[in-house]
Tab-separated table of C-alpha atoms (C1' of nucleotides) in Angstrom:
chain	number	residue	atom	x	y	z
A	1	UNK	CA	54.048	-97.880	-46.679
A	2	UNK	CA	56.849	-95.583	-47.740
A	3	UNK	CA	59.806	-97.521	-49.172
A	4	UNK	CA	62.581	-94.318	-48.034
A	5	UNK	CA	63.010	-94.260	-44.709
A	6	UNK	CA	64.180	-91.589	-42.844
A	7	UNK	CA	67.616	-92.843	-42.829
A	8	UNK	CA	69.722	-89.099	-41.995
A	9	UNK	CA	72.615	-90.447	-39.702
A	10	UNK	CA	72.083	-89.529	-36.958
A	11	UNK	CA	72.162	-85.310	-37.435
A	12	UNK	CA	71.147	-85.775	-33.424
A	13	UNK	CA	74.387	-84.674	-31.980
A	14	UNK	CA	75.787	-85.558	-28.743
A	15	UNK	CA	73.503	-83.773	-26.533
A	16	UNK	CA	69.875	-83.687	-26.314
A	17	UNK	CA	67.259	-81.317	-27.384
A	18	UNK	CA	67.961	-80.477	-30.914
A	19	UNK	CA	65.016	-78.490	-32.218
A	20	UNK	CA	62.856	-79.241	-35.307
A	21	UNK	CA	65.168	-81.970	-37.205
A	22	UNK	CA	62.797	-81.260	-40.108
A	23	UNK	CA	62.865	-77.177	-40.367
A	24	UNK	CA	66.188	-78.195	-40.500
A	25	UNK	CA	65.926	-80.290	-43.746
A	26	UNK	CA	63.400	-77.608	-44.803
A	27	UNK	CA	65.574	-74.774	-44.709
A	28	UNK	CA	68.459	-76.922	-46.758
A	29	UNK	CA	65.717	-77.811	-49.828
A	30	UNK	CA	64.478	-74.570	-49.363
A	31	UNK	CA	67.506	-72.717	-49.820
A	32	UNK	CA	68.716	-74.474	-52.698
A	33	UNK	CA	65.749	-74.046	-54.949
A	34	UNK	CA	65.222	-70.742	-53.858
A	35	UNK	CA	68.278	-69.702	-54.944
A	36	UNK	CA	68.868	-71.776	-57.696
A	37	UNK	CA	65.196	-71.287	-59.898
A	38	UNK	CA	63.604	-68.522	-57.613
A	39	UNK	CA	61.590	-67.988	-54.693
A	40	UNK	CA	57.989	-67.508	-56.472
A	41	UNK	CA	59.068	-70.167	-59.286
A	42	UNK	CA	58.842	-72.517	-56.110
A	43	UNK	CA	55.734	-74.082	-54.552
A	44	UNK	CA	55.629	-74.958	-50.920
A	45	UNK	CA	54.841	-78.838	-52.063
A	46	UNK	CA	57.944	-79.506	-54.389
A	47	UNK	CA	59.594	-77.960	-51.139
A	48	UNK	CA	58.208	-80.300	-48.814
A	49	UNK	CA	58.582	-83.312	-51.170
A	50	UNK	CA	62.472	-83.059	-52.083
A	51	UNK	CA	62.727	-82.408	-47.990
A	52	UNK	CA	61.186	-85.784	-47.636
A	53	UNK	CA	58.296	-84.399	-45.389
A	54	UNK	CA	55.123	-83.433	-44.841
A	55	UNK	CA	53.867	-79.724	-45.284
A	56	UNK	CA	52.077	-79.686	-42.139
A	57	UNK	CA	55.955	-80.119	-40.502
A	58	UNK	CA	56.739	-76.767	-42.564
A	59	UNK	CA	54.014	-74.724	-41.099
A	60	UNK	CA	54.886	-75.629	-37.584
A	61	UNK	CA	58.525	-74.165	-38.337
A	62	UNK	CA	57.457	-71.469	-40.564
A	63	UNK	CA	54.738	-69.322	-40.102
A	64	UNK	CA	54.135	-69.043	-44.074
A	65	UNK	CA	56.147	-69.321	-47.479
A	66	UNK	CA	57.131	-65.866	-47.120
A	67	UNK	CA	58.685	-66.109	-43.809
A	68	UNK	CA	60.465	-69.370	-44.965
A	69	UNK	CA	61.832	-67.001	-48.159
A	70	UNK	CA	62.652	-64.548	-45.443
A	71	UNK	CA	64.516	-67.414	-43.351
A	72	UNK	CA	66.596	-68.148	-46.480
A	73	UNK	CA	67.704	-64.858	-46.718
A	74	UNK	CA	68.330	-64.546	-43.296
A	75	UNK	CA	71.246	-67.504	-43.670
A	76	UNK	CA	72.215	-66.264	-46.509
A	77	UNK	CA	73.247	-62.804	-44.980
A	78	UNK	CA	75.273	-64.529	-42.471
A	79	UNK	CA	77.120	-66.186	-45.304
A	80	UNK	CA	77.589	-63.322	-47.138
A	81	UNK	CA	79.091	-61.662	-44.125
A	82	UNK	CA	81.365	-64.583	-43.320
A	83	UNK	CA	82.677	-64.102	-47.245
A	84	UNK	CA	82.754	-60.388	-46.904
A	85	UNK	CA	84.693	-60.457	-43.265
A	86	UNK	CA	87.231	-62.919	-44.661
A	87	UNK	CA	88.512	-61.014	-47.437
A	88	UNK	CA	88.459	-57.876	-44.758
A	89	UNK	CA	89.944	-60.093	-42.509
A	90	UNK	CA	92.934	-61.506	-44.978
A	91	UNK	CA	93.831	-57.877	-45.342
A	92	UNK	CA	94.068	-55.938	-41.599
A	93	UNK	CA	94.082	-51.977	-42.541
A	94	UNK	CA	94.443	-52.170	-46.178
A	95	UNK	CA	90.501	-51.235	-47.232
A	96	UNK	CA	91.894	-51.449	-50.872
A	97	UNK	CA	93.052	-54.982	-50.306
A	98	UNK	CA	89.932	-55.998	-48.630
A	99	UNK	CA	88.178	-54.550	-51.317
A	100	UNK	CA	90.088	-56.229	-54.023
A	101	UNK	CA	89.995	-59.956	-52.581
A	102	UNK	CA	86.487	-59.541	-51.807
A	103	UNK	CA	86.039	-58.890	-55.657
A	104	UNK	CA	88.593	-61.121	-57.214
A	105	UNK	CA	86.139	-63.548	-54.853
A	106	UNK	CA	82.924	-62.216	-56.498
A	107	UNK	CA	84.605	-62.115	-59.993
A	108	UNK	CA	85.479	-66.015	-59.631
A	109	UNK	CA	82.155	-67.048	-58.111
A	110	UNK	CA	80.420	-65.083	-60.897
A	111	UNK	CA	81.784	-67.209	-63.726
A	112	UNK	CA	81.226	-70.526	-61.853
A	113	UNK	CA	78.707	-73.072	-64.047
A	114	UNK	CA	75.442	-72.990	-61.952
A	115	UNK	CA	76.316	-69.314	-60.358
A	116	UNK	CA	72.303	-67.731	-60.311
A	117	UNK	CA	73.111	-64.098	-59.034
A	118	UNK	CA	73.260	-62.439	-55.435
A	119	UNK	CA	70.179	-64.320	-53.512
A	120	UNK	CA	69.403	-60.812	-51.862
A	121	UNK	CA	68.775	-58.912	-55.293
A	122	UNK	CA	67.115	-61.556	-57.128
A	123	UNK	CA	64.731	-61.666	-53.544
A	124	UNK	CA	64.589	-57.677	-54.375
A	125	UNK	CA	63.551	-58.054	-57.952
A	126	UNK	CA	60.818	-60.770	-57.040
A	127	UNK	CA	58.943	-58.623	-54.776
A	128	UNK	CA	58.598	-55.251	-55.258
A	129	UNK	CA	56.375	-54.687	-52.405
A	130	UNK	CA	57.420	-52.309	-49.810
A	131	UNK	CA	57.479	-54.585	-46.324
A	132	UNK	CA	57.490	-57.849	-47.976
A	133	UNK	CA	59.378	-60.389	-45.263
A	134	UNK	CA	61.885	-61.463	-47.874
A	135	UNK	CA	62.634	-57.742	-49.742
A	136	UNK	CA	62.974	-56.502	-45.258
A	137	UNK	CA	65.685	-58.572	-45.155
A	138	UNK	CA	67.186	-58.002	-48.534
A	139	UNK	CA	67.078	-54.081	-47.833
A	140	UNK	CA	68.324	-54.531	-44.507
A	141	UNK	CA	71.513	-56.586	-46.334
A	142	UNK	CA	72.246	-53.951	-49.184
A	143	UNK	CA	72.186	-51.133	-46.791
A	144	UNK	CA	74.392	-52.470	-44.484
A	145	UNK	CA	76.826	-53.137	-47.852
A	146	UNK	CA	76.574	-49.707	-48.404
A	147	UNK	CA	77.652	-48.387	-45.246
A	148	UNK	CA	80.546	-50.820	-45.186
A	149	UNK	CA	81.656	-49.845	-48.834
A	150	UNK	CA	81.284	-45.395	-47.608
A	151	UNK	CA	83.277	-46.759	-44.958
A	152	UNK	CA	86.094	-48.541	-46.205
A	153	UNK	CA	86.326	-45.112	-49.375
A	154	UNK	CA	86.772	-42.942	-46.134
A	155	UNK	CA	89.378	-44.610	-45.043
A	156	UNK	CA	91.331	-45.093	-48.244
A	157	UNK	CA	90.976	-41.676	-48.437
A	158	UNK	CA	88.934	-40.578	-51.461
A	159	UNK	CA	88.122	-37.201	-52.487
A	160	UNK	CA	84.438	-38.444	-52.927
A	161	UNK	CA	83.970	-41.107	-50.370
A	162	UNK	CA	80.163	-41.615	-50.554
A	163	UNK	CA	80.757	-41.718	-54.615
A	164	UNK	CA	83.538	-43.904	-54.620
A	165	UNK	CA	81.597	-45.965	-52.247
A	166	UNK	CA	78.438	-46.181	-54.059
A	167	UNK	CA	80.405	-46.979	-57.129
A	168	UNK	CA	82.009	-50.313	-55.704
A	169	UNK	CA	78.403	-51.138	-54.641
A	170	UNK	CA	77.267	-50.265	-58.819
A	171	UNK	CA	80.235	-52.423	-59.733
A	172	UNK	CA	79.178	-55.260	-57.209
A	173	UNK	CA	75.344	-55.731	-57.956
A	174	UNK	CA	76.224	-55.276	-61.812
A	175	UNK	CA	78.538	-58.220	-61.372
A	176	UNK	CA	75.726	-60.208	-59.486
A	177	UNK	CA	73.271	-59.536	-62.261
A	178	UNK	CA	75.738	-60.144	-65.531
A	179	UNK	CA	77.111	-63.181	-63.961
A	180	UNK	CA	73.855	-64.906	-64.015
A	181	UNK	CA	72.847	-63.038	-67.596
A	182	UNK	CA	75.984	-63.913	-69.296
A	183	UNK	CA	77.523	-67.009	-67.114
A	184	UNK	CA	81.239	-67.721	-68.228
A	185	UNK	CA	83.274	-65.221	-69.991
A	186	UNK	CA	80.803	-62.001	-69.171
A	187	UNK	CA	81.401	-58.997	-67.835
A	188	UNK	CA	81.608	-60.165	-64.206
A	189	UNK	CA	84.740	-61.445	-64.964
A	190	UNK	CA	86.602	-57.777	-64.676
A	191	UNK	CA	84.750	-56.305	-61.328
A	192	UNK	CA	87.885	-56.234	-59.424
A	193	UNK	CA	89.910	-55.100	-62.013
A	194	UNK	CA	87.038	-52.384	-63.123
A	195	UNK	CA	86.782	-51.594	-58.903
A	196	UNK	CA	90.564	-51.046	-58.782
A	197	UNK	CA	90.202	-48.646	-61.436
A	198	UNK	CA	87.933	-46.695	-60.043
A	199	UNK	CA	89.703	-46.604	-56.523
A	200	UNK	CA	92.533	-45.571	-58.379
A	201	UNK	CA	91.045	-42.790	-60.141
A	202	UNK	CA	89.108	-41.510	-56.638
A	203	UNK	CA	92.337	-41.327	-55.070
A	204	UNK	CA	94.021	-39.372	-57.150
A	205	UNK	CA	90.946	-36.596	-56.944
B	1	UNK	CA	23.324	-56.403	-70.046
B	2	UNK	CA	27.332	-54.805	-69.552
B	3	UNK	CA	27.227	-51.249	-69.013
B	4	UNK	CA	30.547	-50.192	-70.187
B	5	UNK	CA	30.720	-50.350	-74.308
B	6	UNK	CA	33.548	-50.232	-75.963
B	7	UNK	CA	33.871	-46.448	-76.122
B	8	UNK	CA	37.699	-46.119	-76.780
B	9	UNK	CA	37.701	-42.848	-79.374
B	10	UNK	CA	38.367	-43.857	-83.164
B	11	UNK	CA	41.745	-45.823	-82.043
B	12	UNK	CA	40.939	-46.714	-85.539
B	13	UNK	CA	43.279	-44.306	-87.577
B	14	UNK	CA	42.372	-43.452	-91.220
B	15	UNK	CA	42.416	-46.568	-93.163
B	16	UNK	CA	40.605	-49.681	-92.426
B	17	UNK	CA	42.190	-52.925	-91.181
B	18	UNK	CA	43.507	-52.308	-87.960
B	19	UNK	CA	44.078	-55.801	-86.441
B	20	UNK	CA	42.839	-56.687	-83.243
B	21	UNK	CA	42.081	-54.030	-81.060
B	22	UNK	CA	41.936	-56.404	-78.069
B	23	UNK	CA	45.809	-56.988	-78.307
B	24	UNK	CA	46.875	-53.392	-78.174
B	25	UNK	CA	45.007	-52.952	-74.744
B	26	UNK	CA	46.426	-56.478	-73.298
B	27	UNK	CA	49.839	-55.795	-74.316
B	28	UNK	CA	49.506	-52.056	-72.722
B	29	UNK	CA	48.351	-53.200	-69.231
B	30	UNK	CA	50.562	-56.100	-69.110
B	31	UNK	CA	53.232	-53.974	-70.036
B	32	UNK	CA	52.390	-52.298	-67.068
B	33	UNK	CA	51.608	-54.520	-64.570
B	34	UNK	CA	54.486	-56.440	-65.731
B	35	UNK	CA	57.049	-53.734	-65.089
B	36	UNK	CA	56.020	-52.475	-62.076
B	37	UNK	CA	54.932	-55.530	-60.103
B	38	UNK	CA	56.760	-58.607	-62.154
B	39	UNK	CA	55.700	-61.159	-64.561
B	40	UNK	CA	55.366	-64.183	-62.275
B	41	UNK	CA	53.262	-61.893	-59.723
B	42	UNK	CA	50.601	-61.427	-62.648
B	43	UNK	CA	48.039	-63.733	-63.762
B	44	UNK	CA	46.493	-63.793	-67.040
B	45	UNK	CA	43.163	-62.998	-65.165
B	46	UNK	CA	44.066	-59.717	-63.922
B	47	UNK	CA	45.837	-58.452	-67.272
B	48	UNK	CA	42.341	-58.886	-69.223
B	49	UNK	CA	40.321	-57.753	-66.852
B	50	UNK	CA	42.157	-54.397	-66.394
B	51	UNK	CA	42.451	-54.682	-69.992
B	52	UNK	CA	38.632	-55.102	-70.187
B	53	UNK	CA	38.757	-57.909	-72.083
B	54	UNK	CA	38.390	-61.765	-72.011
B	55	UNK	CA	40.805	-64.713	-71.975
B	56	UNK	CA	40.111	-66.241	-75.393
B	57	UNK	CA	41.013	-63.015	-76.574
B	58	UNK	CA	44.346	-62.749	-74.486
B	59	UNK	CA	44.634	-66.182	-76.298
B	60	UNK	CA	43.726	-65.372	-79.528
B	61	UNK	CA	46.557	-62.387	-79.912
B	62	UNK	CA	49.527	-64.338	-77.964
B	63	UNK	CA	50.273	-68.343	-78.116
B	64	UNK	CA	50.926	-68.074	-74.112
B	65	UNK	CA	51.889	-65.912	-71.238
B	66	UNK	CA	55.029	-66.570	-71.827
B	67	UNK	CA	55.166	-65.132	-75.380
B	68	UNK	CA	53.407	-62.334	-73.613
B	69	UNK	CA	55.931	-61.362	-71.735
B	70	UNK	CA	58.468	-61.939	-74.464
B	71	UNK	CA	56.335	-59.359	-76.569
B	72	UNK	CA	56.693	-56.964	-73.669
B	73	UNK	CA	60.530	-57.157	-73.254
B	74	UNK	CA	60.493	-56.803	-77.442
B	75	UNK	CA	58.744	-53.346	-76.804
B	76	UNK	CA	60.426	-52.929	-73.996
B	77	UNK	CA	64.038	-53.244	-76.096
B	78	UNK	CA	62.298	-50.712	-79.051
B	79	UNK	CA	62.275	-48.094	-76.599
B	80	UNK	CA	65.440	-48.982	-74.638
B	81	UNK	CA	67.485	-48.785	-77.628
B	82	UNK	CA	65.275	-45.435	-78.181
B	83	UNK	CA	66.892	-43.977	-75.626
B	84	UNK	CA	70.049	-45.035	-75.857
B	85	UNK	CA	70.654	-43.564	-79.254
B	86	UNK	CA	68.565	-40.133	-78.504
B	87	UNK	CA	71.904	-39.647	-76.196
B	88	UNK	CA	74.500	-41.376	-78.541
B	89	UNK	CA	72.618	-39.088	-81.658
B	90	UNK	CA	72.792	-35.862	-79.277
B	91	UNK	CA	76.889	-36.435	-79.121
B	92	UNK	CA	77.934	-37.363	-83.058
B	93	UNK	CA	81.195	-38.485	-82.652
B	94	UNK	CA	82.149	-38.491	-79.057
B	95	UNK	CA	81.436	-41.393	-77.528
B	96	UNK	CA	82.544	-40.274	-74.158
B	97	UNK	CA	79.772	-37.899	-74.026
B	98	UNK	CA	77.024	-39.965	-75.650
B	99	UNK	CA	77.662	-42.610	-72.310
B	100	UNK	CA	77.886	-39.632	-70.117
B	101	UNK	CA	74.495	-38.186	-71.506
B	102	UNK	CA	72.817	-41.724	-71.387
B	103	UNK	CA	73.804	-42.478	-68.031
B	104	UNK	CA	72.664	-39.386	-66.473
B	105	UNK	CA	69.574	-39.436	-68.094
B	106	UNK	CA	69.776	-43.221	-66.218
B	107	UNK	CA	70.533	-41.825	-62.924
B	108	UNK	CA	67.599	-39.779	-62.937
B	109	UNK	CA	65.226	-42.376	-64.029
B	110	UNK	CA	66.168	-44.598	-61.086
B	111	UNK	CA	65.401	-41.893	-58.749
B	112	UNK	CA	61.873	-41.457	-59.936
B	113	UNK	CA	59.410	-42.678	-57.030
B	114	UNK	CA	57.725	-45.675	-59.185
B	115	UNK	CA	61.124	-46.967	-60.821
B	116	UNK	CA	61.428	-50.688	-60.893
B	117	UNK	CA	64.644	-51.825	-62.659
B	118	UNK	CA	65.304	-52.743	-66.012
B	119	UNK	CA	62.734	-54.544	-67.523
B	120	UNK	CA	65.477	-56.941	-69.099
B	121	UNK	CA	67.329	-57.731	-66.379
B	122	UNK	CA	64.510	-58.157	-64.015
B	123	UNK	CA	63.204	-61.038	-66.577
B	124	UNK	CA	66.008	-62.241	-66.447
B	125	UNK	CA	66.324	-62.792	-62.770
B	126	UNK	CA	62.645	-64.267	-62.710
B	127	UNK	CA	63.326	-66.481	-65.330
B	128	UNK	CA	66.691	-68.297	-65.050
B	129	UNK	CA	65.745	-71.396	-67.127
B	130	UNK	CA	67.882	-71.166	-69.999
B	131	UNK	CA	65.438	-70.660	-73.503
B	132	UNK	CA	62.654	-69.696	-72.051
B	133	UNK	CA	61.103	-66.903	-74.240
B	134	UNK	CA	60.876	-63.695	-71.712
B	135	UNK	CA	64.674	-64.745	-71.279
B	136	UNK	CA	65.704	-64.818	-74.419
B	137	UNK	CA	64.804	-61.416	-75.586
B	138	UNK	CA	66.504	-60.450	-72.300
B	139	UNK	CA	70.180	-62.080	-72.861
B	140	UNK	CA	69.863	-60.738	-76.514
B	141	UNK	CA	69.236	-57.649	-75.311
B	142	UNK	CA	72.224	-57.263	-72.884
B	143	UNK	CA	74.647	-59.414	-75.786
B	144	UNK	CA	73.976	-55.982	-77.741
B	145	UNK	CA	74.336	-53.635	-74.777
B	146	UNK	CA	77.863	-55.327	-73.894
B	147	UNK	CA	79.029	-55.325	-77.535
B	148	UNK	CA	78.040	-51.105	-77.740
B	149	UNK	CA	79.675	-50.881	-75.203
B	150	UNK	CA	82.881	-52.457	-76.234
B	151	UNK	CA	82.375	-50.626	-79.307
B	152	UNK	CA	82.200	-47.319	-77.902
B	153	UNK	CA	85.315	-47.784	-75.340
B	154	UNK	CA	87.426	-48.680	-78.597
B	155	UNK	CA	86.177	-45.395	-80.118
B	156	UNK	CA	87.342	-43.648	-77.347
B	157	UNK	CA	90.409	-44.832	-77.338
B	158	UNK	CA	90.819	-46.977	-73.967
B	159	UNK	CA	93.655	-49.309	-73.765
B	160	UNK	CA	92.154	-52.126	-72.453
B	161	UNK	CA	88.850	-51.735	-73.904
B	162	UNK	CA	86.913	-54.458	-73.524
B	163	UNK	CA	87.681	-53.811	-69.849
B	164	UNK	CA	86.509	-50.361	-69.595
B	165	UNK	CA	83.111	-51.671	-71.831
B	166	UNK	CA	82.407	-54.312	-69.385
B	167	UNK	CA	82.954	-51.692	-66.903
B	168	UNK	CA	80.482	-49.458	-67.590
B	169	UNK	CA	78.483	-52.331	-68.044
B	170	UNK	CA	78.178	-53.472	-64.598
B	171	UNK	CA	77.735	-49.885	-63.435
B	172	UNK	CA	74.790	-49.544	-65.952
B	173	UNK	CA	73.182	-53.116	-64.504
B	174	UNK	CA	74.255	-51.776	-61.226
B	175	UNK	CA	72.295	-48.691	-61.167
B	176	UNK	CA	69.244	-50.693	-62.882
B	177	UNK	CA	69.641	-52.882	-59.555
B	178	UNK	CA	70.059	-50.341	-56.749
B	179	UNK	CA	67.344	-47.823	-58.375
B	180	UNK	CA	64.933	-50.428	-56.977
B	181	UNK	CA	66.435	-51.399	-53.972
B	182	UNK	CA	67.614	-48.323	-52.681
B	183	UNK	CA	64.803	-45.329	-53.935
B	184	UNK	CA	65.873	-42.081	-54.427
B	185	UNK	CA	69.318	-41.234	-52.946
B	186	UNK	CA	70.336	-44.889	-53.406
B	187	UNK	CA	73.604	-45.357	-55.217
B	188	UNK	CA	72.325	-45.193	-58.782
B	189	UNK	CA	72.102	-41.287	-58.466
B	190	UNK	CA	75.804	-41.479	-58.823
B	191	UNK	CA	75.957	-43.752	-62.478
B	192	UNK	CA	77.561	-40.749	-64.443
B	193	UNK	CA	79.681	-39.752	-62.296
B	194	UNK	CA	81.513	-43.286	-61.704
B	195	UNK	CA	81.136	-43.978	-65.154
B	196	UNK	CA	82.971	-40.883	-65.963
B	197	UNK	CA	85.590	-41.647	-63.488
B	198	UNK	CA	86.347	-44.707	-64.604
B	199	UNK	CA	86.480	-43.764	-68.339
B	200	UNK	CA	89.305	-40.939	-67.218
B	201	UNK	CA	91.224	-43.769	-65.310
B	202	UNK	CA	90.679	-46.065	-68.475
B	203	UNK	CA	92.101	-43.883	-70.482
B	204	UNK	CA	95.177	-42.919	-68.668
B	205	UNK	CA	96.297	-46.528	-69.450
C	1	DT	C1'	55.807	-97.342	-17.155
C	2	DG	C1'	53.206	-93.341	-17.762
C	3	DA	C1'	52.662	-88.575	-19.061
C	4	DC	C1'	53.663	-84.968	-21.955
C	5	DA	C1'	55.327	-82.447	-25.616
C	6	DA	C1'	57.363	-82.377	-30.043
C	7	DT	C1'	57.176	-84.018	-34.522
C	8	DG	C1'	55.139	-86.673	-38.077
C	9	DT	C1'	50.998	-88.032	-41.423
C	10	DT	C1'	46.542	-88.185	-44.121
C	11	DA	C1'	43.271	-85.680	-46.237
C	12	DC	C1'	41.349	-81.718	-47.298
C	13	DC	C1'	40.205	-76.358	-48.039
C	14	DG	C1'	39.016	-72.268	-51.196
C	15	DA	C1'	41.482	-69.544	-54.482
C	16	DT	C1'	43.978	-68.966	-58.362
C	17	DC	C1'	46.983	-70.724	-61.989
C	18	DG	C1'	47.428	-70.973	-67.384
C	19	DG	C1'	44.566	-72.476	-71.018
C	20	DT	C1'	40.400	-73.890	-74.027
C	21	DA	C1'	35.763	-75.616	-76.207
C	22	DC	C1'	32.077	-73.488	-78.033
C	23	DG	C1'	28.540	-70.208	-78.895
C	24	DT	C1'	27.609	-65.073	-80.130
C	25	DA	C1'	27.990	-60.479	-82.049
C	26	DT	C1'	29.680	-57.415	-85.556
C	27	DA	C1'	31.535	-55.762	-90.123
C	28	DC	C1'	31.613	-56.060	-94.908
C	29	DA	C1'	30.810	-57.807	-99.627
C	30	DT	C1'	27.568	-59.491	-102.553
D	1	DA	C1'	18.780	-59.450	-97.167
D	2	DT	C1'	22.194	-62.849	-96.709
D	3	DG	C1'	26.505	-65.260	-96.629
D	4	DT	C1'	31.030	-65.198	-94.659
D	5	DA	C1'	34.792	-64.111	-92.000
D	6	DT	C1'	36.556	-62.277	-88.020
D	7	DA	C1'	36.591	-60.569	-83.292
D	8	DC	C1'	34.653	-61.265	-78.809
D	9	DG	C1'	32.254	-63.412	-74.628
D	10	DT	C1'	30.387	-67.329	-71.397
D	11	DA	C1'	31.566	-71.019	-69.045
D	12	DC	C1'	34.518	-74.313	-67.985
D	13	DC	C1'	38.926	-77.460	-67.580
D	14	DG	C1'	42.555	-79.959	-64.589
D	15	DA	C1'	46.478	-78.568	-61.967
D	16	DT	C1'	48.585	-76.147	-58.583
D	17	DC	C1'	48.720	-72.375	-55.283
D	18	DG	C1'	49.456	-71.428	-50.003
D	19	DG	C1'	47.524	-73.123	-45.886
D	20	DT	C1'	45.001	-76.104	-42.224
D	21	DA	C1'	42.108	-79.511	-39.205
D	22	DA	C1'	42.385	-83.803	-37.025
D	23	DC	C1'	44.934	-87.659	-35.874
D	24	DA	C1'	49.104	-90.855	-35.272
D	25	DT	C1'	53.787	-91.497	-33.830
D	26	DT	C1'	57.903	-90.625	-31.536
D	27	DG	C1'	61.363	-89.172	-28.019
D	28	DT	C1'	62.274	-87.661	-23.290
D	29	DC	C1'	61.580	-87.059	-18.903
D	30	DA	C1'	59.856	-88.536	-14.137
DNA sequence: TGACAATGTTACCGATCGGTACGTATACAT
DNA sequence: ATGTATACGTACCGATCGGTAACATTGTCA
């Protein structure tokens, strides 16, 4: 007889239905140690254990490990988005502002204690493989940054848009990476300030 | 009976000693398999028997996997730092030049078909535990990189230049990063030229 | 209350993980 | 020829990998 009960007050909202309570729990663990030591460095049994279930109740949500990585990455796009959108957001036709918060964001979050990188990339670096579920998504995430950084170059109006664009996203994924290489004090620390540089000089072209 | 001897042609130069042969092979195809498809995603199984060798001698040469890998990255560094001074020694004197030379000899390379990243960095991002020995070689590694770096953008004169190194820092890591994720035509092709940019801004200053 | 579906659990699978005890083959000096 | 040291191979270890079959429990409706 287990001693830990399944206490979880009551995540049942109001109405009925509400699917799997445990993919929910799943997803949470799995997200966290994903992130935090890596998606390979984690077995599907440490996942199910800290969730407080059983791995059979992973399977039935998740068709495999991979698709569960691929899950993760899924929610974390949305959250990237919803960071991404709100510095756009805090700055209404001003792609130089917008760019700017965004980074001042990334350059903060970057020297936090426990920061681990950009969950898409590090998903990138752990598998290679062409049409892996989890590197589909990550793709899918960086090209869609891409697009948004050409787009927001056009409209500030620089001589080299695409160039200008792709050099935000060099200055952005070098930040992801030497934030979780150097933690505190690194190089991440000047990305906007490196960013606005660079703006500054495509302007002027 | 095993059919295939050990034919490999007089790797034996001149004089006699020549430790283990074993070694040179395992550290050759790990090296390999390694880079291309990541050290977690390789088991000690498959490295000697590409290698066409045994375990006890994979055990024999290296205390552990994990000082395998670290003996890979410490190659790995040899030849990095290889060709980073075969464009700092083509450029005596002008530092400006010797990072413009490097980094366009580092756009190219992440637009060849079979480029994975930085062998550092992508170490790094499989192995976040802090000490572990792949990771060590890594952060010591980039420490060197950044202080270069610094070193340089002081040479040429930048006003803030610790800025401008960390700069071109991130768009180095950057371009390791979106070599891999992107292919050819992915934002890497486009290192020197931000680089460049951004010295020319830095130096305005 | 009874039926049904969703979710949970126990126990297990073959494969592979990193690593090792122990015997064998080869090279060289005497 | 024979001793000795060194390099290599056979066979195996317990642990963990991702994944599953069969069964028990629960919640929700009629």
């Amino acid at each position: 007889m287990p001693t830990d009960k399944n206490i979880e007050p009551t995540i049942n909202d109001g109405h009925a239905s509400a699917p799997p309570r445990a993919a929910k729990k799943i997803l949470d663990v799995a997200r966290d140690l994903f992130y935090r030591q890596g998606i390979r460095a984690i077995g599907v049994d440490e996942i199910v254990r800290r969730a407080g279930v059983t791995k059979p109740s992973l399977y039935r949500s998740f068709p495999s490990k991979d698709e569960l990585a691929a899950s993760y990455l899924r929610q974390y796009d949305l959250e990237f988005w919803d960071r991404f959108d709100e510095a756009v957001d805090a700055h209404p036709g001003d792609p130089r502002a917008q760019i700017k918060a965004f980074l001042t964001r990334v350059g903060k979050r970057t020297q936090m204690p426990q920061y681990r990188g950009c969950g898409m990339t590090n998903a990138a670096v752990e598998y290679p493989e062409r049409g892996h579920p989890a590197r589909v998504v990550s793709e899918a995430n960086k090209q869609e940054l891409r697009r948004r950084l050409r787009a927001m170059a056009v409209a500030m109006g620089a001589g080299d848009a695409d160039t200008l664009g792709d050099g935000l996203l060099l200055l952005i994924e070098g930040a992801y990476i030497s934030g979780q290489l150097f933690g505190a004090g690194g190089p991440a620390q000047s990305v906007a300030t490196n960013a606005d540089l660079l703006i500054e000089a495509s302007l002027k072209k």
